[in-house]
Coordinates of N, CA and C in Angstrom, one line a residue:
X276 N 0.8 -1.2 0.0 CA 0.0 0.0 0.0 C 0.9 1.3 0.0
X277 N 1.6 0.8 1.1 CA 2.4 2.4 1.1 C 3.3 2.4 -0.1
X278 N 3.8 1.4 -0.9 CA 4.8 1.7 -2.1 C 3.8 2.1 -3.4
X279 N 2.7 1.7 -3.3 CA 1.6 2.3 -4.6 C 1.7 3.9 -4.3
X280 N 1.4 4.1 -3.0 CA 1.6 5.4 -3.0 C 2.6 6.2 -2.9
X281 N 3.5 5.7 -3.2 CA 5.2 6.3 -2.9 C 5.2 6.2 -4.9
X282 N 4.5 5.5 -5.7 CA 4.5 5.3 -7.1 C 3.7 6.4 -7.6
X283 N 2.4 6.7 -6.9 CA 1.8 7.9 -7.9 C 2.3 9.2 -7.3
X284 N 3.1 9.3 -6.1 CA 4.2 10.4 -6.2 C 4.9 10.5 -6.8
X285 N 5.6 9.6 -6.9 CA 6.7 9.4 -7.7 C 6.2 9.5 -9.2
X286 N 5.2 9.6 -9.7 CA 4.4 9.8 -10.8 C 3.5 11.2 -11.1
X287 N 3.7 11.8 -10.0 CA 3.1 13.0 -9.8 C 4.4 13.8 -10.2
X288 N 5.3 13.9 -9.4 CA 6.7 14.9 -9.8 C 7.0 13.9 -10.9
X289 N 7.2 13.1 -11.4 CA 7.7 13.3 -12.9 C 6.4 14.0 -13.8
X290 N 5.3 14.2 -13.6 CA 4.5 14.6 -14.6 C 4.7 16.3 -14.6
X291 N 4.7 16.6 -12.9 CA 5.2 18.0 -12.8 C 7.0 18.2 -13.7
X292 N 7.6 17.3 -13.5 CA 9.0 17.7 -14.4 C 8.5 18.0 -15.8
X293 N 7.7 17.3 -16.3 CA 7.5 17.3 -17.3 C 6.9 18.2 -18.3
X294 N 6.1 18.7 -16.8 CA 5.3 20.3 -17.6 C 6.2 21.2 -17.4
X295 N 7.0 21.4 -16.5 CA 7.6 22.5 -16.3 C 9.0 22.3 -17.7
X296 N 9.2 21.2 -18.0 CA 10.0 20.9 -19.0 C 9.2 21.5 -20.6
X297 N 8.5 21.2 -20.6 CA 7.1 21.6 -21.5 C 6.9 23.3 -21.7
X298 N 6.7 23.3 -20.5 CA 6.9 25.3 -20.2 C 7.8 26.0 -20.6
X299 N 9.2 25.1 -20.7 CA 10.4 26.2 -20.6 C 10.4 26.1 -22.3
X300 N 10.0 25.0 -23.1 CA 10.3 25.1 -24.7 C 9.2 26.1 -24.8
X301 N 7.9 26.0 -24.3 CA 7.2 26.9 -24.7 C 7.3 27.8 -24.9
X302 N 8.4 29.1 -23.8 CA 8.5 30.2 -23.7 C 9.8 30.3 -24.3
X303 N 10.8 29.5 -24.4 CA 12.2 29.3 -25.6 C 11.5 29.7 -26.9
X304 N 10.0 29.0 -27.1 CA 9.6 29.2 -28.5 C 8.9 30.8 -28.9
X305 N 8.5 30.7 -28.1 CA 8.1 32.1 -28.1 C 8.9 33.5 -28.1
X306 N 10.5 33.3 -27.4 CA 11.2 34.5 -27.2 C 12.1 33.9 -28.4
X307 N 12.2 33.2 -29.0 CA 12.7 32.8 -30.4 C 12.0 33.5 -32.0
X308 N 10.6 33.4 -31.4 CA 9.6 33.9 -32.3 C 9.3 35.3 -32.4
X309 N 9.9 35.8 -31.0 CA 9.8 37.3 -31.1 C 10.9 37.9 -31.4
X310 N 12.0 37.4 -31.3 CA 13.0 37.9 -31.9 C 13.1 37.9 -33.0
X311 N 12.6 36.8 -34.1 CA 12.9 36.6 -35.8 C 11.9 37.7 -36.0
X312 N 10.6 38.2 -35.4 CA 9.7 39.2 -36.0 C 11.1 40.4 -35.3
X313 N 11.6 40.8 -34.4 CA 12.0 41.9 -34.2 C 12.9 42.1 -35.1
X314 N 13.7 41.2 -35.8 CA 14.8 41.1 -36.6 C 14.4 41.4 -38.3
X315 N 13.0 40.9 -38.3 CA 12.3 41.0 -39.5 C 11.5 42.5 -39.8
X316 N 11.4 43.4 -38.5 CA 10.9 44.4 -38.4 C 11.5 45.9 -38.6
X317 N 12.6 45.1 -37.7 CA 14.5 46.2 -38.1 C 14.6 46.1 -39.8
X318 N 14.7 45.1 -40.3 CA 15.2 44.9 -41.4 C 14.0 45.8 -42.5
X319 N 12.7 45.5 -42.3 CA 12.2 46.3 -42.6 C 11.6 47.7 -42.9
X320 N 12.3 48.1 -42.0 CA 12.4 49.5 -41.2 C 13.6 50.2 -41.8
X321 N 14.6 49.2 -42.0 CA 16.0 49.9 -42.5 C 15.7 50.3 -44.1
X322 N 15.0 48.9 -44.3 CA 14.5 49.2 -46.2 C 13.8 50.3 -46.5
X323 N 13.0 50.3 -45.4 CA 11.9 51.7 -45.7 C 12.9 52.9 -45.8
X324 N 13.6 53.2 -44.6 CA 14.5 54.4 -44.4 C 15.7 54.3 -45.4
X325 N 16.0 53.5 -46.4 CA 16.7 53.8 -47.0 C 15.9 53.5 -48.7
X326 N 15.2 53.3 -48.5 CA 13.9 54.1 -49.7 C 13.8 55.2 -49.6
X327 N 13.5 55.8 -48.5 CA 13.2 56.9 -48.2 C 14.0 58.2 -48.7
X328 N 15.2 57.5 -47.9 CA 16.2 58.4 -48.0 C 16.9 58.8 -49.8
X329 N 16.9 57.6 -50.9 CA 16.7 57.2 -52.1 C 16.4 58.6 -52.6
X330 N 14.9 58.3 -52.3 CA 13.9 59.1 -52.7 C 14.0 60.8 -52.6
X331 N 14.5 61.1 -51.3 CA 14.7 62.1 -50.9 C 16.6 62.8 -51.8
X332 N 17.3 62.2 -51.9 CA 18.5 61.8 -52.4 C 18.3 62.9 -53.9
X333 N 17.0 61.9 -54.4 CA 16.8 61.9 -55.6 C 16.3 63.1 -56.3
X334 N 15.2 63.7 -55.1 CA 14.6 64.9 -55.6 C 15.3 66.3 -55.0
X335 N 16.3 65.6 -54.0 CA 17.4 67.0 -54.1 C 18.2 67.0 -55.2
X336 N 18.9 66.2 -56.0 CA 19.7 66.0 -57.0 C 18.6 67.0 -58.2
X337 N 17.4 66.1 -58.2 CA 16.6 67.2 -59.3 C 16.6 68.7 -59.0
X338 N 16.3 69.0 -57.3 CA 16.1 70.6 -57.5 C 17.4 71.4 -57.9
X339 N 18.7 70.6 -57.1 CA 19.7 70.9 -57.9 C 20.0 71.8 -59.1
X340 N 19.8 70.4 -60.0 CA 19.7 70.9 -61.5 C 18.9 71.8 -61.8
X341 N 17.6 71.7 -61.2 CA 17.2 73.1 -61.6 C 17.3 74.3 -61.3
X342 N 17.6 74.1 -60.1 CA 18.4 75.5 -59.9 C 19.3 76.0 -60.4
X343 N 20.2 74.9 -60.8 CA 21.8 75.4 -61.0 C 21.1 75.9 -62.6
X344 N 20.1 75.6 -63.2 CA 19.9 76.6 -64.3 C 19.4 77.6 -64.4
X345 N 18.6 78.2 -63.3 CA 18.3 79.3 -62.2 C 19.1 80.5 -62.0
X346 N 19.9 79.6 -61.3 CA 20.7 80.7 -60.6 C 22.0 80.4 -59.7
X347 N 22.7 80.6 -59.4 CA 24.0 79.9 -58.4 C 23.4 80.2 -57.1
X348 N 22.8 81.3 -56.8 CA 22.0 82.1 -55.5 C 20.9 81.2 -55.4
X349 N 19.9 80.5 -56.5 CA 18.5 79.6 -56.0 C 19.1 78.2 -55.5
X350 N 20.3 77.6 -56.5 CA 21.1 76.6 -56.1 C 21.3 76.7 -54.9
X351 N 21.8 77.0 -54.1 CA 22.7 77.0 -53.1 C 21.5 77.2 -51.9
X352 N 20.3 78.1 -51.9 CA 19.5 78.5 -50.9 C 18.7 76.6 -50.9
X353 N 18.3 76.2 -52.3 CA 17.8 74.6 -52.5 C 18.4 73.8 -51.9
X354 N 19.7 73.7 -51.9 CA 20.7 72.6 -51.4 C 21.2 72.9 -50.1
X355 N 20.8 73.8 -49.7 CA 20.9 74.1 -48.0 C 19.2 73.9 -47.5
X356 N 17.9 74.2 -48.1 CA 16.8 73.6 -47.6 C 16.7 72.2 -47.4
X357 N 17.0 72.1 -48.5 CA 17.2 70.4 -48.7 C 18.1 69.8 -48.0
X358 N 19.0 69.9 -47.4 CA 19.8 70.0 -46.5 C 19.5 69.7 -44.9
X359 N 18.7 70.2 -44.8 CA 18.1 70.5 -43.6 C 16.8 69.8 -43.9
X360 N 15.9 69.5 -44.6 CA 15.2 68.4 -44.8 C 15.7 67.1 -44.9
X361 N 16.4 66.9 -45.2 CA 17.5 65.6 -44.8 C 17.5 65.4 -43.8
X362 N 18.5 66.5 -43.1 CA 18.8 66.5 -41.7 C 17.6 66.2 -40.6
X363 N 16.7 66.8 -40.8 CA 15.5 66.8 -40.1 C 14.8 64.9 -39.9
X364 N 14.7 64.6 -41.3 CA 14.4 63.8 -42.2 C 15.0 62.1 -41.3
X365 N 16.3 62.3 -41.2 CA 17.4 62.1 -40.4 C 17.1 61.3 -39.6
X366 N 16.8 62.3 -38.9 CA 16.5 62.8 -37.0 C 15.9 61.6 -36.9
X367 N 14.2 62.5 -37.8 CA 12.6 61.8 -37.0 C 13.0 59.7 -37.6
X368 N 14.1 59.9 -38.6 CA 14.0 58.4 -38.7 C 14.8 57.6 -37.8
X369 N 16.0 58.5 -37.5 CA 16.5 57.7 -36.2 C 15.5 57.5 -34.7
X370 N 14.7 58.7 -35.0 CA 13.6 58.5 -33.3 C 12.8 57.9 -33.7
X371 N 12.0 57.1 -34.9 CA 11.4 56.0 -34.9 C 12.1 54.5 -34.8
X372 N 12.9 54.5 -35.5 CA 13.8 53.6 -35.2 C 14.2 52.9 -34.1
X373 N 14.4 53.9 -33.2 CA 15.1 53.6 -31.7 C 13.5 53.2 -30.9
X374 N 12.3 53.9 -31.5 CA 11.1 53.6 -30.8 C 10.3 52.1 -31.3
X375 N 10.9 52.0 -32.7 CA 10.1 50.4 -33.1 C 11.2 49.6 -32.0
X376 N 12.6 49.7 -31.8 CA 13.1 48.9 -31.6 C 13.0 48.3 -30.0
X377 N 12.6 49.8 -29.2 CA 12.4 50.0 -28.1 C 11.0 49.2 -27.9
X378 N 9.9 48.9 -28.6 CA 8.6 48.7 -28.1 C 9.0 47.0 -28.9
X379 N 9.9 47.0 -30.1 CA 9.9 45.4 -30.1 C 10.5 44.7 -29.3
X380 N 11.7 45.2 -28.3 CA 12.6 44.8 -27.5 C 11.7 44.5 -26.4
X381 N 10.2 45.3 -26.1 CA 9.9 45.5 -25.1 C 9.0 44.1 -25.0
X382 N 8.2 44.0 -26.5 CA 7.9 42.6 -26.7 C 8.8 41.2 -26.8
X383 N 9.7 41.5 -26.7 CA 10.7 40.3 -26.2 C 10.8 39.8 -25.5
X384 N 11.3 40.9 -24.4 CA 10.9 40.5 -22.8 C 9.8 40.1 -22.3
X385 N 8.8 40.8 -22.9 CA 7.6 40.2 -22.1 C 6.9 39.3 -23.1
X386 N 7.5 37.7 -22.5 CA 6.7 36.5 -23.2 C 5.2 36.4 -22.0
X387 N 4.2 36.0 -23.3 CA 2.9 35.7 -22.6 C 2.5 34.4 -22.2
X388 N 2.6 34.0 -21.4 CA 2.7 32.1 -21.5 C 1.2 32.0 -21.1

């Protein structure tokens, strides 16, 4: 009698080993899963901002040229606005940046089990 019950103890903590073994892949899988989305979110974040930037690249090069057929005075006022739209441009991409990465980092840590 007493060893049957010394058996479903003994059957009780291995079933508890087992979940808590169970648990830990669980949340392995999940802070695995949050990371490849964080990693996948950076990376898309970097493409956008350097689309962006492309883009922006592009249509200072155009005002450029037109200015420089303008004037050397419209040039130079363009390529210093633009300049500073860049710079600006810059900035607000670095402080999203740091804020996607800040709020995906934040989902990292906090796995939901």
């Amino acid at each position: 009698m007493e060893t049957n019950r010394h058996q479903r103890q003994k059957g009780g903590i291995q079933l508890l080993l087992a979940a808590e073994q169970e648990s830990k892949q669980i949340v392995n899988a999940a802070k695995s899963a949050k990371l490849a989305r964080l990693k996948q979110a950076k990376e898309e974040l970097e493409t956008e901002v350097a689309e962006y930037r492309a883009q922006m690249e592009l249509e200072f090069q155009q005002k450029v040229t037109e200015s420089n057929r303008d004037s050397g005075a419209n040039a130079k006022r363009l390529e210093q606005e633009t300049g500073e739209k860049i710079d600006r441009l810059k900035m607000e991409a670095g402080k999203i940046l740091q804020d996607v990465n800040l709020i995906l980092l934040k989902d990292v840590i906090t796995v939901k089990v």
